[in-house]
Coordinates of C-alpha atoms (C1' of nucleotides) in Angstrom, one line a residue:
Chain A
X23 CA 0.0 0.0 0.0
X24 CA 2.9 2.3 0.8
X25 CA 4.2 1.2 -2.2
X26 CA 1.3 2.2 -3.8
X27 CA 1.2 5.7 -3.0
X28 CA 4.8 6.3 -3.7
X29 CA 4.0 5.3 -7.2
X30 CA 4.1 8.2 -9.6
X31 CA 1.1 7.7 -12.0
X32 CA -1.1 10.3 -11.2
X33 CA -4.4 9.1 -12.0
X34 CA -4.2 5.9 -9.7
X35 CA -3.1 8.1 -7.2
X36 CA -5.3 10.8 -7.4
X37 CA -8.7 8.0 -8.0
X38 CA -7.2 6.8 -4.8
X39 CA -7.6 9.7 -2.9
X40 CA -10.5 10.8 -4.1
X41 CA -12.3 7.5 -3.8
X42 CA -11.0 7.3 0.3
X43 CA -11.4 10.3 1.4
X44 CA -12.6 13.7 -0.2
X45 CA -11.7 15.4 3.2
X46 CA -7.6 14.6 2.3
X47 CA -7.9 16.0 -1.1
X48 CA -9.3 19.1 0.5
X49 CA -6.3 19.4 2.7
X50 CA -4.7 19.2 -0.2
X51 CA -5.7 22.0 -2.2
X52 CA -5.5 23.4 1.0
X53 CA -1.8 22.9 1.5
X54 CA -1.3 24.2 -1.9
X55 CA -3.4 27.3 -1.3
X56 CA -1.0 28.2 1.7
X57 CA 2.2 27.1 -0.3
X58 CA 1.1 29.9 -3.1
X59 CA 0.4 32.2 -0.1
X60 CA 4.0 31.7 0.9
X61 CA 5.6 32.6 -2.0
X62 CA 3.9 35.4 -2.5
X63 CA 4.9 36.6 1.0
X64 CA 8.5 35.6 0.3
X65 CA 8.4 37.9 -3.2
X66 CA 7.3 40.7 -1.2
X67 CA 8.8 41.0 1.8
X68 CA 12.2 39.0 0.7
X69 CA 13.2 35.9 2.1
X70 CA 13.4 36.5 5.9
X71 CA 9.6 38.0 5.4
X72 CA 8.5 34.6 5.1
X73 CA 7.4 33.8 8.7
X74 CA 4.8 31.4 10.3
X75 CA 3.1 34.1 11.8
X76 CA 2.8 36.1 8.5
X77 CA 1.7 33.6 6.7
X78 CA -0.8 32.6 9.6
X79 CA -2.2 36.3 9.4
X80 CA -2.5 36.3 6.1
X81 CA -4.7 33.0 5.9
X82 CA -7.8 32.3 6.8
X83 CA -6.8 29.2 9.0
X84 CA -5.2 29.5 12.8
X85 CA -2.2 28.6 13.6
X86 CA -2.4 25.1 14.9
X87 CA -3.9 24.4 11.2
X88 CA -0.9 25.8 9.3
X89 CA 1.5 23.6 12.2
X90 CA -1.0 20.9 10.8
X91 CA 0.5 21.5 7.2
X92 CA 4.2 22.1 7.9
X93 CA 5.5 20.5 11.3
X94 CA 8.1 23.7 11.1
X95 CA 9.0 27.0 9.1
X96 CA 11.8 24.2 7.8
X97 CA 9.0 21.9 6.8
X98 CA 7.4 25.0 5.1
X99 CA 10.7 25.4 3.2
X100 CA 11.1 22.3 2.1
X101 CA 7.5 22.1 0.7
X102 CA 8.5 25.2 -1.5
X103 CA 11.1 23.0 -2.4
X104 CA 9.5 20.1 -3.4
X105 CA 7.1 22.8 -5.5
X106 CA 9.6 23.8 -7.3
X107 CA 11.1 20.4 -8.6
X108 CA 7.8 19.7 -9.4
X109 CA 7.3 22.4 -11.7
X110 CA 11.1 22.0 -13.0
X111 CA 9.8 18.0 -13.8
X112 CA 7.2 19.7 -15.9
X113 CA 9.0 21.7 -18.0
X114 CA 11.6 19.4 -18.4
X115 CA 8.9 16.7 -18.9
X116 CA 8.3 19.4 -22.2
X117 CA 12.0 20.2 -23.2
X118 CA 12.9 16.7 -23.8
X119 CA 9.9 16.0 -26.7
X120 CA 12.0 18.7 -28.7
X121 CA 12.3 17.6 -32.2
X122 CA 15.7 18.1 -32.6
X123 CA 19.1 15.8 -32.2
X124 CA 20.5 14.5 -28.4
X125 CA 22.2 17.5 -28.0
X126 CA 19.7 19.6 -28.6
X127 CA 17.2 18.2 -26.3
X128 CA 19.4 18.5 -23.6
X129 CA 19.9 22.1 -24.1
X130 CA 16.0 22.3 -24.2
X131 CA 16.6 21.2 -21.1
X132 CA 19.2 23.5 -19.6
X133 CA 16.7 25.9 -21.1
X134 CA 14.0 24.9 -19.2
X135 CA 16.6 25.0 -16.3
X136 CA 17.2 28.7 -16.3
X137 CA 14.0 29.5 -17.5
X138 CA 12.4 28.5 -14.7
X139 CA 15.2 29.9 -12.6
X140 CA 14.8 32.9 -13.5
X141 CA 10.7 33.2 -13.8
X142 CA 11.1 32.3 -10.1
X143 CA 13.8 33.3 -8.2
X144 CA 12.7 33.0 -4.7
X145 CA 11.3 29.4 -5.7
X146 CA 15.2 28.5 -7.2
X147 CA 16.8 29.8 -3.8
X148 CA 14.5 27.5 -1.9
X149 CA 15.8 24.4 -3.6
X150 CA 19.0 26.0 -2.6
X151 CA 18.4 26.5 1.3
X152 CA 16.3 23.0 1.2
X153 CA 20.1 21.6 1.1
X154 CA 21.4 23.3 3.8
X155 CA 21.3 21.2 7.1
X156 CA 19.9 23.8 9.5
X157 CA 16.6 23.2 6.9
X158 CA 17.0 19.7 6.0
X159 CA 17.6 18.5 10.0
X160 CA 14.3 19.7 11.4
X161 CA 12.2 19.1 7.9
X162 CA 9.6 16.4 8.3
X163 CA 10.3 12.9 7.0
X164 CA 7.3 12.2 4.8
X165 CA 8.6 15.6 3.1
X166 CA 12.3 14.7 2.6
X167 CA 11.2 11.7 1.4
X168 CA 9.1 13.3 -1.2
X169 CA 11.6 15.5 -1.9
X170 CA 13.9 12.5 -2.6
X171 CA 11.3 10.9 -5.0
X172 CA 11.1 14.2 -7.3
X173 CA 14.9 14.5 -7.1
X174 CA 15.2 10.7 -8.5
X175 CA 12.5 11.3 -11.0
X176 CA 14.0 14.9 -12.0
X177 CA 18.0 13.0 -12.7
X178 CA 16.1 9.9 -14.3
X179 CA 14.8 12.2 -17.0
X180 CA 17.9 13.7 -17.6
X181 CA 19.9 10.5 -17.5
X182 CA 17.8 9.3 -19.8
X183 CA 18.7 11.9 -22.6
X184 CA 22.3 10.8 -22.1
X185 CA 21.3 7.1 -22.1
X186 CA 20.0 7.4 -25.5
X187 CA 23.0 9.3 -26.8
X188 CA 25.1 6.5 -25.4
X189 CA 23.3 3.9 -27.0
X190 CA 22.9 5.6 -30.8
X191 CA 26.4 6.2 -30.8
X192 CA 26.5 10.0 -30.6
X193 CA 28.0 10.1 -27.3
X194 CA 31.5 7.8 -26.3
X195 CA 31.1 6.3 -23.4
X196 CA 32.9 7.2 -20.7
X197 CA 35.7 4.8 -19.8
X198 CA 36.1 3.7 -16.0
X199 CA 32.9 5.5 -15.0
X200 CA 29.0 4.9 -15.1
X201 CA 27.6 7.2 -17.5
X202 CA 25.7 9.0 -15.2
X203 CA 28.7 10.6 -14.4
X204 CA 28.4 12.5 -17.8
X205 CA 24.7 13.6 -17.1
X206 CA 26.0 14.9 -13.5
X207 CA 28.6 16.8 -14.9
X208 CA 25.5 18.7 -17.2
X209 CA 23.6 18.7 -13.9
X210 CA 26.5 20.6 -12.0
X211 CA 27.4 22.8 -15.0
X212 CA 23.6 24.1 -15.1
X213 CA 23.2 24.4 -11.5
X214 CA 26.3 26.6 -11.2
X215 CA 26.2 28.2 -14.0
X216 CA 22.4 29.3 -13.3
X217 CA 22.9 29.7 -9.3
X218 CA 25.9 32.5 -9.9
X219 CA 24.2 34.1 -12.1
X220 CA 21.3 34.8 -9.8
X221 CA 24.0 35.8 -7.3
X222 CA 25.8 37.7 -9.5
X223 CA 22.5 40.1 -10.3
X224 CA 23.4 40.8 -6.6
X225 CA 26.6 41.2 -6.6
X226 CA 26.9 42.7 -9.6
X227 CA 30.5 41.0 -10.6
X228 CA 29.8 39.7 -14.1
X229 CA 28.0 42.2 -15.4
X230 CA 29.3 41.3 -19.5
X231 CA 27.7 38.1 -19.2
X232 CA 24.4 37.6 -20.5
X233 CA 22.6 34.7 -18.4
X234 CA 21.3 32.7 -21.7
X235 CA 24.6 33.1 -23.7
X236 CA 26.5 32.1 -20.7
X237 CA 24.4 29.1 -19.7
X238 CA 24.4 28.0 -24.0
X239 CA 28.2 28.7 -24.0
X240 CA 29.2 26.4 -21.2
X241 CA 26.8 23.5 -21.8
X242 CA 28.0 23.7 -25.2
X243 CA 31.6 23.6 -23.9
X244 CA 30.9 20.5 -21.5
X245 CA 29.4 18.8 -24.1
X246 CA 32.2 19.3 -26.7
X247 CA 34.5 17.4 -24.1
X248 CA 32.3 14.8 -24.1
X249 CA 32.7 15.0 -28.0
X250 CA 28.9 14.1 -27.7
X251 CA 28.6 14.6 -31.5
X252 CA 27.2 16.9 -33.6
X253 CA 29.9 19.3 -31.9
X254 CA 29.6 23.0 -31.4
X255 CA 31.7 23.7 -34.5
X256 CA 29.8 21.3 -36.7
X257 CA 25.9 22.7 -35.6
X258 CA 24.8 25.9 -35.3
X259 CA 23.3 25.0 -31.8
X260 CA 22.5 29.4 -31.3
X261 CA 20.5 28.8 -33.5
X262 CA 18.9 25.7 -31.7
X263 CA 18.6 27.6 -29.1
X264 CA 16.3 30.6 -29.9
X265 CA 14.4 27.5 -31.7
X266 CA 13.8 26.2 -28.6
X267 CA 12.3 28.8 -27.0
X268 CA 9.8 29.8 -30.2
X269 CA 8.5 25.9 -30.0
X270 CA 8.7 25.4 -26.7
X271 CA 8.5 28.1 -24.2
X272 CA 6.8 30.4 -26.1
X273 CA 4.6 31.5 -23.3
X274 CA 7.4 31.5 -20.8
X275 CA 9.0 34.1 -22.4
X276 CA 6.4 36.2 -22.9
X277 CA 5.8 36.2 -19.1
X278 CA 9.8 36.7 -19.1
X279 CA 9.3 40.0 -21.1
X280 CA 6.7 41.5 -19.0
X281 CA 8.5 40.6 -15.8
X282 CA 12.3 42.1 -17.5
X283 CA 11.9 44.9 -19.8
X284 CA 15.2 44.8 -20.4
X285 CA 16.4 41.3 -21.1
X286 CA 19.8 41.2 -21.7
X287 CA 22.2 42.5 -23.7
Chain B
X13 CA 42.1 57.9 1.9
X14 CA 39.3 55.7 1.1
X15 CA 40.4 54.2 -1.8
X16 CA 44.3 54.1 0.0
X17 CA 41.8 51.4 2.4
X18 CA 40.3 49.5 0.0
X19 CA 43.7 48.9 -1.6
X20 CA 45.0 45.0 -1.5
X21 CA 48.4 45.7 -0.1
X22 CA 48.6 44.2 3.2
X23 CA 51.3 45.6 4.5
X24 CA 50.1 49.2 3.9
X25 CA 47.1 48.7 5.4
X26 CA 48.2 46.8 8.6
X27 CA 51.0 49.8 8.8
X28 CA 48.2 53.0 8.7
X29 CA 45.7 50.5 10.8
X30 CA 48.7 50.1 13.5
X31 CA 49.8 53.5 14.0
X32 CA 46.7 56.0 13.7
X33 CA 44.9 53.3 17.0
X34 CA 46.2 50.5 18.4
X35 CA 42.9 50.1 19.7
X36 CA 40.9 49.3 16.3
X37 CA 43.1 46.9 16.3
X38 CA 41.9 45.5 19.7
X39 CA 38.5 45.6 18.1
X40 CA 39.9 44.1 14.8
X41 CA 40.8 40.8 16.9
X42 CA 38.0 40.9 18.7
X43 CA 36.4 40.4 15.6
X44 CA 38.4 37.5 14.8
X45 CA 37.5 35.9 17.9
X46 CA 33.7 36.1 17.9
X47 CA 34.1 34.9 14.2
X48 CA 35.7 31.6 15.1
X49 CA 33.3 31.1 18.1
X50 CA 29.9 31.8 15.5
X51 CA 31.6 29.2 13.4
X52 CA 32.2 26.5 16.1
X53 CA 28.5 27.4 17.4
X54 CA 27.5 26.3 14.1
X55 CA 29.3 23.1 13.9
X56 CA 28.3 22.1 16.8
X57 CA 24.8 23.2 16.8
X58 CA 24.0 23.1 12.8
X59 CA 23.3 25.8 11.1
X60 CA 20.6 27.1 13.4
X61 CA 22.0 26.5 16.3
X62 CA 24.1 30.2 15.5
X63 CA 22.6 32.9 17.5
X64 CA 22.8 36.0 18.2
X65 CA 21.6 35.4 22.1
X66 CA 24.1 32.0 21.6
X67 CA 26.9 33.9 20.5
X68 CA 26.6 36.4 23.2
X69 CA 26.5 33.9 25.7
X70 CA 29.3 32.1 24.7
X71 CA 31.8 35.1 24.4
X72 CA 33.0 37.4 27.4
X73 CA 31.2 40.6 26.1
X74 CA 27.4 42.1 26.4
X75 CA 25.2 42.0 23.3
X76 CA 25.7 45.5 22.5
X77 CA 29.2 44.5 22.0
X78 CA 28.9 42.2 19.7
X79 CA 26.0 44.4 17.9
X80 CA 28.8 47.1 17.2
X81 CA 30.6 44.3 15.1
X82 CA 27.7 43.0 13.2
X83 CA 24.8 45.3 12.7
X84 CA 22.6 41.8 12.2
X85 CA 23.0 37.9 12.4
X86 CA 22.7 38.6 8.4
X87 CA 25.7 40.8 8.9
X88 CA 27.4 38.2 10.6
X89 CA 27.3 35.3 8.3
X90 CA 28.6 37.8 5.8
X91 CA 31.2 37.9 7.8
X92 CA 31.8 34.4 7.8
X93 CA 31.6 34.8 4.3
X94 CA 34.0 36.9 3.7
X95 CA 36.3 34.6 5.9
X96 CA 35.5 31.8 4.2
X97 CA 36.6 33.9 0.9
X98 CA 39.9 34.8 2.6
X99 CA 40.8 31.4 3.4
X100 CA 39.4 30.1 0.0
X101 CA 42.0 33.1 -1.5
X102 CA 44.9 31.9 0.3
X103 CA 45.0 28.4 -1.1
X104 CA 44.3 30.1 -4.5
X105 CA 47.6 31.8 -4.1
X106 CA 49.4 28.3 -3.0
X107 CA 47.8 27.0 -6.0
X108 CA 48.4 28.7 -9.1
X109 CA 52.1 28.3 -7.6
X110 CA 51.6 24.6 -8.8
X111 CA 55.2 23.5 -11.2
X112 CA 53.5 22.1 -14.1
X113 CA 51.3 23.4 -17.6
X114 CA 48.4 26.1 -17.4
X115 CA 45.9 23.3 -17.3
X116 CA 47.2 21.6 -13.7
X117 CA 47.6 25.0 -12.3
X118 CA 43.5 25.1 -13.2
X119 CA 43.2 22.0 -11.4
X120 CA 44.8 22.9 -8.4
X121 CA 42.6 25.7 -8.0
X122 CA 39.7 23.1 -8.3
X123 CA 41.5 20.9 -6.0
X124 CA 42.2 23.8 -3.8
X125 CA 38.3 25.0 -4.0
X126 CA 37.4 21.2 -3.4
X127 CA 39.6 20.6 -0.4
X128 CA 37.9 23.8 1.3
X129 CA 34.9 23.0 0.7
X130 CA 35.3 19.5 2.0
X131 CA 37.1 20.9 5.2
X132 CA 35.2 23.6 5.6
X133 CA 31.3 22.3 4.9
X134 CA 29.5 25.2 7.4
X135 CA 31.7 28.0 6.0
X136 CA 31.1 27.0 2.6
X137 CA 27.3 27.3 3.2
X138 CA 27.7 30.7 4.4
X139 CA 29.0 31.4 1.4
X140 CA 25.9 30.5 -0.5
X141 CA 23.6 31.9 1.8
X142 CA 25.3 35.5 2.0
X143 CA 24.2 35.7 -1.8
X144 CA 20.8 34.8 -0.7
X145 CA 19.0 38.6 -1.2
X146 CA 17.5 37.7 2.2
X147 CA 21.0 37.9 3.9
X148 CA 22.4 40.2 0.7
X149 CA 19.9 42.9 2.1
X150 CA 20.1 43.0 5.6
X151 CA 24.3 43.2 5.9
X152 CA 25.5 46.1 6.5
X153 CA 26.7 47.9 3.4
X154 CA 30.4 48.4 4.3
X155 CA 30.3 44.4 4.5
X156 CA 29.0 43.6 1.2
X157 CA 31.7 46.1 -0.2
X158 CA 34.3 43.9 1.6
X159 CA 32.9 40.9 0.5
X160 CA 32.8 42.2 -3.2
X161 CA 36.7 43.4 -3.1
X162 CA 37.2 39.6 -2.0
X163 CA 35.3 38.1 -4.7
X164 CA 37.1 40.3 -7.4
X165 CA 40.8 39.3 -6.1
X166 CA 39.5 35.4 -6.1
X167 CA 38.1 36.3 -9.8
X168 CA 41.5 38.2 -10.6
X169 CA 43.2 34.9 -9.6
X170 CA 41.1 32.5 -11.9
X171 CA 41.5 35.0 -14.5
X172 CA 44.9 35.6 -14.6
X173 CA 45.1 31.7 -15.3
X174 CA 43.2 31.8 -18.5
X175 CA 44.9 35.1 -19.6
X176 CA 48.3 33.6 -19.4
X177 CA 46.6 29.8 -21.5
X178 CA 45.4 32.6 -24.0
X179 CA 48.8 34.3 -24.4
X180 CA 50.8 31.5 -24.3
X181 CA 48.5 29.9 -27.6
X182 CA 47.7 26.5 -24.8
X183 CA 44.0 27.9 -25.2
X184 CA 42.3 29.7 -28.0
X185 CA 40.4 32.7 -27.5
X186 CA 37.2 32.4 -27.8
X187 CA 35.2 34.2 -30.6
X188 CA 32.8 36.7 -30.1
X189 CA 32.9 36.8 -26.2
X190 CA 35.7 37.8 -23.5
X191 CA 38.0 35.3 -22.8
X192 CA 36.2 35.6 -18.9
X193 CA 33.7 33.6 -20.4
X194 CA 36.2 30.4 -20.3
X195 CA 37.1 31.6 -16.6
X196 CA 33.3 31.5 -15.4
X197 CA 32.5 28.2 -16.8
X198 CA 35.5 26.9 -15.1
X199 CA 33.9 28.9 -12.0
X200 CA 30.7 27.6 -12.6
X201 CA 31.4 24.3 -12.6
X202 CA 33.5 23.6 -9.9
X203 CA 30.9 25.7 -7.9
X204 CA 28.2 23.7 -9.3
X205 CA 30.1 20.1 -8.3
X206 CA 31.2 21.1 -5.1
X207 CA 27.5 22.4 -4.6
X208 CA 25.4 19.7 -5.8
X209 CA 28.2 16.7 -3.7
X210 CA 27.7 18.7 -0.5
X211 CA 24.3 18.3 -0.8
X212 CA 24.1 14.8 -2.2
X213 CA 26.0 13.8 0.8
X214 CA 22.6 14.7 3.0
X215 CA 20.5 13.6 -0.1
X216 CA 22.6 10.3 -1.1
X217 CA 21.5 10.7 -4.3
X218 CA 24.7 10.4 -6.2
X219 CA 25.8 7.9 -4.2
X220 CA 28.5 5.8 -6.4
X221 CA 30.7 9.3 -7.2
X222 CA 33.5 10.0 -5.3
X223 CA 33.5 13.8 -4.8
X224 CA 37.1 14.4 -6.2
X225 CA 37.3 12.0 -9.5
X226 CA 33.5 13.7 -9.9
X227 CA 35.4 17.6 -9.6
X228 CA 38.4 16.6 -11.8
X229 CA 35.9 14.5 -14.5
X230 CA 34.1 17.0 -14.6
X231 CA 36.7 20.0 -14.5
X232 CA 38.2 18.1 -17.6
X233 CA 35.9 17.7 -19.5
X234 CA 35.3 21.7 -19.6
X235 CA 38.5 22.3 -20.9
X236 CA 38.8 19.6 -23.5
X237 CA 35.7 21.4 -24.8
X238 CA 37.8 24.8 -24.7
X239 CA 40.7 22.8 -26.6
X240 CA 43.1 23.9 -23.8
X241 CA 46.2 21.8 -23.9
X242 CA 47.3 19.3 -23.7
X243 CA 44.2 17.9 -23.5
X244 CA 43.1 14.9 -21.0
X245 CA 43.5 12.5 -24.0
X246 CA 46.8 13.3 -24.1
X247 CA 48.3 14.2 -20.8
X248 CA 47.2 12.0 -17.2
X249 CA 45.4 14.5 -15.3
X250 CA 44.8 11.6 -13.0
X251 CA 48.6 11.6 -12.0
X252 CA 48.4 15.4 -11.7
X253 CA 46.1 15.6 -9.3
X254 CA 48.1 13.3 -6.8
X255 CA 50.6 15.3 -7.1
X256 CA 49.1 18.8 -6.2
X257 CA 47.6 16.7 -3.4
X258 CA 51.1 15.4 -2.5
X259 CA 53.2 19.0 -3.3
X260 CA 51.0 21.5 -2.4
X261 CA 48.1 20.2 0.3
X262 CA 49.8 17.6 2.1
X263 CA 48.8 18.8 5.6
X264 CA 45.3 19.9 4.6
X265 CA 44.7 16.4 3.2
X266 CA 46.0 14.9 6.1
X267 CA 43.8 17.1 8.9
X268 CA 41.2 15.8 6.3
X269 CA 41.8 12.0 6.7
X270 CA 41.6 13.1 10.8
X271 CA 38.0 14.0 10.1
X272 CA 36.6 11.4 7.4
X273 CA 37.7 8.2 8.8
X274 CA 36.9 6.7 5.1
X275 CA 38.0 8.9 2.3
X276 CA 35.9 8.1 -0.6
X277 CA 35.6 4.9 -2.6
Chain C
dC30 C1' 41.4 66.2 38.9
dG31 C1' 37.7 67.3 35.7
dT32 C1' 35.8 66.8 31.2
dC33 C1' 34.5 64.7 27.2
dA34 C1' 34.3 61.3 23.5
dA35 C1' 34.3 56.5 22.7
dG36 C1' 32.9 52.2 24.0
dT37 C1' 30.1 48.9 26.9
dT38 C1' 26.3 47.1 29.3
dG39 C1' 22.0 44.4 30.0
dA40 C1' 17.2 45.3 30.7
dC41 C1' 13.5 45.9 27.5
dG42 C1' 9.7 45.7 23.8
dA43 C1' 8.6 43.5 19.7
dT44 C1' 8.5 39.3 16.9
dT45 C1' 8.6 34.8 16.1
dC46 C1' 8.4 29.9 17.0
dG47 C1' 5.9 25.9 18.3
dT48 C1' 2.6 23.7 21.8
dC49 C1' -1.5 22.2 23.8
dA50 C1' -5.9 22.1 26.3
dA51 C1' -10.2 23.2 25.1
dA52 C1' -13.8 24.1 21.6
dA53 C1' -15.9 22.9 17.2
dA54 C1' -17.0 19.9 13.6
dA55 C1' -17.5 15.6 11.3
dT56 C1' -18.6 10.7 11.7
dG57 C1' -21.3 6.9 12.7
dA58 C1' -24.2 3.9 15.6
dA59 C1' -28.7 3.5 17.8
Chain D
dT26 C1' -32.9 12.7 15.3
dT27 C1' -29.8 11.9 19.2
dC28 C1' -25.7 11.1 21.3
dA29 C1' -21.0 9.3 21.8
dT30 C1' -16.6 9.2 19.6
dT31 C1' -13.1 10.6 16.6
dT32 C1' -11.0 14.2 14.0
dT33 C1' -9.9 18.8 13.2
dT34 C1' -9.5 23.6 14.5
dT35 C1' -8.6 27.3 17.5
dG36 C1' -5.9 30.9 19.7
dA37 C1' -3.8 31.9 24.1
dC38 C1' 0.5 30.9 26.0
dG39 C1' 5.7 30.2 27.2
dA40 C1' 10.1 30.2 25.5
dA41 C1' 13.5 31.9 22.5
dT42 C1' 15.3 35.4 19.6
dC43 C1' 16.1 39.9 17.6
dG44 C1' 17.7 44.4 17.9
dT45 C1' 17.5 49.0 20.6
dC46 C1' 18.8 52.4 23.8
dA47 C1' 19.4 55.1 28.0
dA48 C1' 22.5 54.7 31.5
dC49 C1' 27.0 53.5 32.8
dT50 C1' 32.2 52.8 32.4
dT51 C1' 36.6 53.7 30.4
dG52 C1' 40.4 56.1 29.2
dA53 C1' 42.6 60.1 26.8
dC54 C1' 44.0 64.7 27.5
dG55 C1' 44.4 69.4 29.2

DNA sequence: CGTCAAGTTGACGATTCGTCAAAAAATGAA
DNA sequence: TTCATTTTTTGACGAATCGTCAACTTGACG
């Protein structure tokens, strides 16, 4: 039964709930109505205006209710964090139908990546702080462990682009390692590459960078010393890349525009 | 006068600090001291388990006291930060010292950035929460002006590494962007690896990669893909990074195998 | 010795966190 | 419908934390 429920196809799971008990799935949406209320409180008032009691004010639940949703502000956290990987699983779930080569479809992917850090910052820095052990201690179980299953699900997509690049040749393997160790390298590369570029908006250090070119340039690098084939000199994969977004994110970038008048250089 | 402050020369600055007041120099160490307590407090008590009320406790001075050093708990882990930068600037120096091609002085950087991060673990959080705009905002600005000068001379470092690949023909220049793009993926990916193992070690996700073939895999494949040479087809990387373990960090790696009973796989 | 600037102190009010006994609501049997 | 039982909700409360500030101490200097 545990088993069950820690199954990801949705429709058995939601029939499930819905057939048992109609009270859970109002808890639910209930839960998901205070998770939008906390984001929106940590947009406004920055990070460290995300508090239990603010959020408790600004619902129409008491306190004990919202303690009944997230056993602490970590808990709270964490949820945000799982919300986020959710929504990441989405788009990537959409980046890698592209119709396009292996390559390709793993930048659709790093696209999706920065895309979604950048439509939602505050969302991106709570995967971050999710990590850190002063959150991660005092977290709930059943949530880490949900948080665990979208992390699994979130690396098997992308392993799987590598996994087919491995098998129809395009990629070498690598020698003396699995192969996942190719997909975390791409993993790292994106996270890094996305995660100082948020920072640096802050601090204001690489200010010649443009956060798309820079994110395209060193995937594209990573992937060239794979020699995962067609290389960078032998595709135009710029030109990939704007082609992603027209068939893809279309509507993402619209909301990108109106958020950043200015985007980029 | 203000920019004769903000200058890098050590020796300058330690010379104007000693002779206008000995007694800012009192307060200077005091500093010092409360910094390496907040860092024990959150060793020992996770992340937190650093408090303001804790700290005050703990040390032999009144919370005012320790207010006129750091305007905010914010402030302070800026501080730590900025600590965290000094030390991480240190081994930079040691390593771009490294007797060997442009592309092993790279990697003792990376080893360098590794071994901190692995000594290190709470300090190297700091450094990721100080960018987090809740923390950003609430230091005090003269901080964040500290912490910037600091992240400029550890820039300056990596830079000057791919500068001198550039000049010397080991690395081509790449077209249409400034050679600090090659420097930021570097960046960006041993920030990313580090990142994402820290992590994995409290998600045990990535389970069967040892944290330093995973920073040097990855770290090479980067610069095969920006054709720096010798490239890791030709040249054993592997035997290089022994060596800057062995010539450079021999006492770091051995406080290390003090801590981590069972170093890797 | 007296004065004044600089530095220190810890009590204090304001928030925030998380708990828990009591109240309210839902459930189900008679 | 009625009433007992279980589940859920409530908000007052105590403990911990943050940051402030008026009073106090220190030490430099004439």
């Amino acid at each position: 039964m545990n088993f069950r429920l820690s199954c990801n196809k949705d429709n058995e799971r939601c029939l499930f709930k819905k057939f048992k008990n109609k009270r859970q799935q109002a808890i639910a949406e209930r839960e998901q109505e205070l998770l939008c209320l906390a984001e929106k409180l940590m947009e406004e008032h920055g990070f460290s205006g995300l508090t239990m009691d603010k959020l408790v004010a600004a619902c129409d639940y008491s306190k004990g209710t919202v303690y009944n949703h997230f056993s602490s502000k970590e808990d709270l956290i964490c949820a945000l964090c799982s919300k986020c990987m959710t929504l990441e699983l989405e788009l990537f779930a959409r980046a890698i139908t592209f119709d396009g080569n292996g390559r390709e479809r793993v930048l659709a992917v790093c696209f999706a990546y920065w895309l979604h850090a950048v439509l939602n910052p505050t969302l991106f820095y709570c995967v971050l702080i999710a990590k850190t052990p002063a959150v991660a201690e005092r977290a709930s179980p059943a949530r880490l462990e949900g948080q665990l299953a979208l992390e699994m699900q979130l690396s098997d997509t992308c392993n799987s682009l590598f996994a087919a690049a491995v098998d129809s040749g395009d990629l070498p393997k690598p020698t003396g390692l699995p192969f996942e160790a190719f997909s975390f390298a791409a993993w790292a590369t994106a996270f890094g590459t996305n995660a100082l570029l948020q920072a640096a908006s802050t601090s204001q250090l690489i200010k010649g960078l443009d956060a798309q070119q820079a994110l395209l340039f060193n995937t594209n690098l990573l992937l060239d010393g794979m020699q995962w084939t067609p290389l960078s000199s032998q595709w135009d994969y710029q030109e990939s890349w704007q082609r992603i977004g027209k068939e893809l994110f279309a509507e993402e970038l619209l909301t990108l525009k109106e958020k950043q008048p200015n985007p980029g250089i």
